[in-house]
Coordinates of C-alpha atoms in Angstrom, one line a residue:
A1 CA -94.8 61.0 -28.3
M2 CA -94.2 64.7 -29.5
R3 CA -94.8 64.1 -33.0
G4 CA -97.7 62.0 -32.3
N5 CA -99.1 65.2 -30.6
S6 CA -98.3 67.4 -33.5
I7 CA -95.5 69.1 -31.3
G8 CA -92.5 69.9 -33.9
Y9 CA -90.5 72.2 -31.8
L10 CA -88.9 71.7 -28.1
E11 CA -86.9 74.0 -25.8
M12 CA -83.9 71.8 -24.9
R13 CA -82.5 72.2 -21.3
G14 CA -80.5 68.9 -21.0
V15 CA -80.3 65.6 -22.8
N16 CA -79.4 62.2 -20.9
G17 CA -78.3 64.2 -17.8
T18 CA -76.3 66.6 -19.5
N19 CA -77.2 70.1 -18.9
V20 CA -77.4 71.9 -22.5
A21 CA -74.7 74.3 -21.4
D22 CA -72.4 71.5 -20.8
L23 CA -72.9 69.7 -24.2
T24 CA -69.9 69.2 -26.7
P25 CA -70.3 70.0 -30.1
A26 CA -70.1 66.5 -30.9
D27 CA -73.1 65.7 -28.4
A28 CA -75.1 68.7 -30.1
R29 CA -74.5 67.2 -33.7
A30 CA -75.5 63.7 -32.5
I31 CA -78.6 65.2 -30.8
R32 CA -79.4 67.3 -33.8
A33 CA -79.3 64.1 -36.1
E34 CA -81.8 62.1 -33.9
L35 CA -83.9 65.3 -33.8
D36 CA -84.0 65.6 -37.5
A37 CA -84.7 61.8 -38.0
A38 CA -87.7 62.4 -35.8
E39 CA -88.7 65.6 -37.5
I40 CA -88.4 67.7 -34.4
A41 CA -86.6 71.2 -34.3
V42 CA -85.1 73.0 -31.3
W43 CA -86.6 76.4 -31.1
S44 CA -84.8 77.3 -27.8
L45 CA -82.2 76.4 -25.3
G46 CA -83.2 76.6 -21.8
S47 CA -79.8 77.5 -20.4
P48 CA -78.8 78.6 -16.7
S49 CA -76.6 81.3 -18.3
G50 CA -76.9 84.2 -15.8
K51 CA -77.8 82.0 -12.8
T52 CA -74.4 83.1 -10.9
Q53 CA -73.5 85.4 -8.4
I54 CA -72.9 88.9 -9.8
T55 CA -69.8 89.2 -7.8
S56 CA -68.3 86.0 -9.3
D57 CA -65.6 85.9 -12.0
F58 CA -67.6 86.4 -15.3
T59 CA -64.8 84.8 -17.5
P60 CA -66.2 81.3 -17.0
E61 CA -69.8 82.4 -17.5
L62 CA -68.8 84.0 -20.7
E63 CA -67.1 80.9 -22.0
R64 CA -70.0 78.7 -21.0
F65 CA -72.4 81.2 -22.9
K66 CA -70.0 80.7 -26.1
R67 CA -70.6 77.0 -25.9
L68 CA -74.3 77.6 -25.6
L69 CA -74.1 79.6 -28.8
Q70 CA -72.4 76.7 -30.6
T71 CA -75.0 74.2 -29.4
A72 CA -77.5 76.8 -30.7
D73 CA -75.9 77.1 -33.8
I74 CA -75.6 73.2 -34.3
T75 CA -79.1 72.5 -33.2
G76 CA -80.9 75.3 -34.9
A77 CA -82.2 77.0 -32.0
K78 CA -83.1 80.7 -32.5
C79 CA -83.4 81.6 -28.8
I80 CA -81.5 81.1 -25.4
R81 CA -83.1 81.7 -22.2
L82 CA -81.0 83.9 -19.8
F83 CA -80.9 85.1 -16.3
S84 CA -79.6 88.3 -15.0
F85 CA -77.4 87.3 -12.2
F86 CA -78.0 86.7 -8.4
I87 CA -77.6 89.7 -6.2
P88 CA -76.0 89.1 -2.8
E89 CA -78.5 88.8 0.1
N90 CA -79.1 92.1 2.2
E91 CA -77.2 94.2 -0.5
D92 CA -78.8 97.0 -2.5
P93 CA -79.4 95.6 -5.9
A94 CA -79.0 99.3 -7.4
Q95 CA -75.3 99.0 -6.6
Y96 CA -74.9 96.2 -9.2
K97 CA -77.1 97.9 -12.0
N98 CA -74.1 98.9 -13.9
L99 CA -72.2 95.4 -13.5
V100 CA -75.3 93.5 -14.6
L101 CA -75.8 95.8 -17.7
D102 CA -72.2 95.7 -18.7
R103 CA -72.0 91.8 -18.4
M104 CA -75.6 91.4 -20.4
G105 CA -74.0 93.9 -23.0
L106 CA -71.0 91.4 -23.4
I107 CA -73.4 88.6 -23.7
A108 CA -75.5 90.4 -26.4
E109 CA -72.3 91.2 -28.2
T110 CA -71.1 87.8 -28.2
A111 CA -74.5 86.4 -29.4
K112 CA -74.3 89.0 -32.3
Q113 CA -71.1 87.1 -33.5
F114 CA -73.3 84.2 -33.9
G115 CA -75.9 85.8 -35.5
I116 CA -78.6 86.0 -32.7
G117 CA -79.8 89.6 -32.8
S118 CA -81.0 91.9 -29.9
D119 CA -84.6 91.6 -31.2
R120 CA -84.7 88.5 -29.0
A121 CA -84.0 90.5 -25.7
V122 CA -86.4 92.5 -23.7
N123 CA -86.4 94.9 -20.7
Y124 CA -89.3 94.4 -18.4
H125 CA -90.5 95.4 -14.9
A126 CA -89.7 92.7 -12.5
D127 CA -93.0 93.2 -10.5
S128 CA -96.2 91.3 -10.7
K129 CA -97.6 93.2 -13.5
G130 CA -94.4 93.1 -15.6
T131 CA -94.1 89.4 -14.9
A132 CA -97.9 88.9 -15.9
V133 CA -97.2 90.9 -19.3
I134 CA -94.2 88.9 -20.0
Y135 CA -95.7 85.6 -19.3
E136 CA -98.8 86.4 -21.5
A137 CA -96.4 87.2 -24.4
M138 CA -94.3 84.3 -24.0
S139 CA -97.3 82.0 -23.7
E140 CA -98.3 83.2 -27.1
V141 CA -94.8 82.5 -28.4
V142 CA -95.0 79.0 -27.1
C143 CA -98.2 78.4 -28.5
N144 CA -97.3 79.2 -31.8
V145 CA -93.9 77.2 -31.7
R146 CA -96.0 74.2 -30.3
A147 CA -98.4 74.5 -33.2
S148 CA -95.3 74.7 -35.7
R149 CA -95.9 78.3 -36.5
P150 CA -93.1 80.9 -36.7
M151 CA -92.4 83.1 -33.9
S152 CA -94.0 86.7 -34.8
E153 CA -91.9 89.6 -35.3
E154 CA -94.4 91.3 -32.9
W155 CA -93.9 88.9 -30.1
K156 CA -92.6 91.4 -27.6
R157 CA -94.6 94.5 -28.5
S158 CA -96.9 94.3 -25.2
I159 CA -93.6 93.8 -23.1
D160 CA -92.0 96.9 -24.8
E161 CA -95.0 98.9 -24.2
D162 CA -95.7 98.2 -20.7
Y163 CA -91.9 99.0 -19.9
K164 CA -92.0 102.2 -21.7
K165 CA -95.3 103.4 -20.3
R166 CA -94.2 102.6 -16.6
G167 CA -90.8 104.1 -17.0

């Protein structure tokens, strides 16, 4: 159906009931072979990384992210969706800022080892305006990918500008 609608790329979140973060390298290779045969490429992994409590042990999360990087490498995905952890209810998020930044830094360093650069990461204001800016930018990226056009090097310019302008 995808090729019939001129869609040559997909964001992979799961396959046959298995979350993308839980795929083995053998699973990823089999999926890649099927997609190659159908002339469909994976542009992004829609991972659950970061959807854990900030107070939880980070070691299993980092190991899961390493598996995602292997899956991205095998499938050819150039992007991995990330989240920035859940803050305990009724607690001041500011007290967790450094821990979140430390963990995201470890994720970025780990990604570099697999050839994924920081040019795919953004800072943004998590308010209605910042969310609108990021959705607009990502909408353009998704439209380009769905039309089999490459991701522009300028994809995050409006997000960066909004972040810098509003401090």
